Coordinates of C-alpha atoms in Angstrom, one line a residue:
M1 CA 0.0 0.0 0.0
T2 CA 1.2 3.5 -0.6
D3 CA 0.5 6.8 1.1
L4 CA -3.0 8.1 0.2
T5 CA -4.4 11.6 0.3
I6 CA -7.5 12.4 2.4
T7 CA -9.5 12.4 -0.8
D8 CA -8.3 8.9 -1.8
V9 CA -8.9 7.5 1.7
S10 CA -12.4 9.0 1.9
E11 CA -13.3 7.4 -1.4
K12 CA -11.8 4.1 -0.5
Y13 CA -13.6 3.8 2.9
Y14 CA -16.8 5.7 1.9
L15 CA -16.2 8.5 4.5
K16 CA -16.3 12.2 4.0
P17 CA -13.0 14.1 4.3
D18 CA -14.6 16.2 7.1
T19 CA -15.3 13.0 9.0
L20 CA -11.7 11.9 8.8
R21 CA -10.5 15.3 10.0
Y22 CA -13.0 15.1 12.9
Y23 CA -11.8 11.6 13.9
E24 CA -8.3 12.9 13.9
R25 CA -9.3 16.0 16.0
I26 CA -11.0 14.0 18.7
G27 CA -8.2 11.4 18.8
L28 CA -10.1 8.5 17.3
I29 CA -7.3 8.0 14.8
L30 CA -3.7 9.0 15.3
A31 CA -2.4 12.3 14.1
V32 CA -2.0 12.1 10.3
P33 CA 1.5 13.1 9.0
R34 CA 1.6 16.0 6.5
K35 CA 3.9 16.6 3.6
K36 CA 5.7 19.9 3.0
N37 CA 2.6 21.2 1.1
G38 CA 0.5 20.7 4.3
N39 CA -1.7 17.9 2.9
R40 CA -2.4 14.9 5.0
Y41 CA -1.1 11.5 3.7
Y42 CA -2.4 8.3 5.2
N43 CA 0.2 5.6 5.4
E44 CA -0.5 1.9 5.5
G45 CA -0.8 1.8 9.3
L46 CA -3.4 4.6 9.4
Q47 CA -5.3 3.0 6.6
N48 CA -5.5 -0.3 8.5
W49 CA -6.7 1.6 11.6
I50 CA -9.5 3.2 9.6

């Protein structure tokens, strides 16, 4: 698996990007690493968690 953007993850798991951000904000999922451009990238571990 490769790192996926929030859009890719939301489509893959049928969740809205706002839902993923909310889950991160309340601590349901771990903090998502960001690239230099500020975008979130979900690695394999985070994708398995979701």
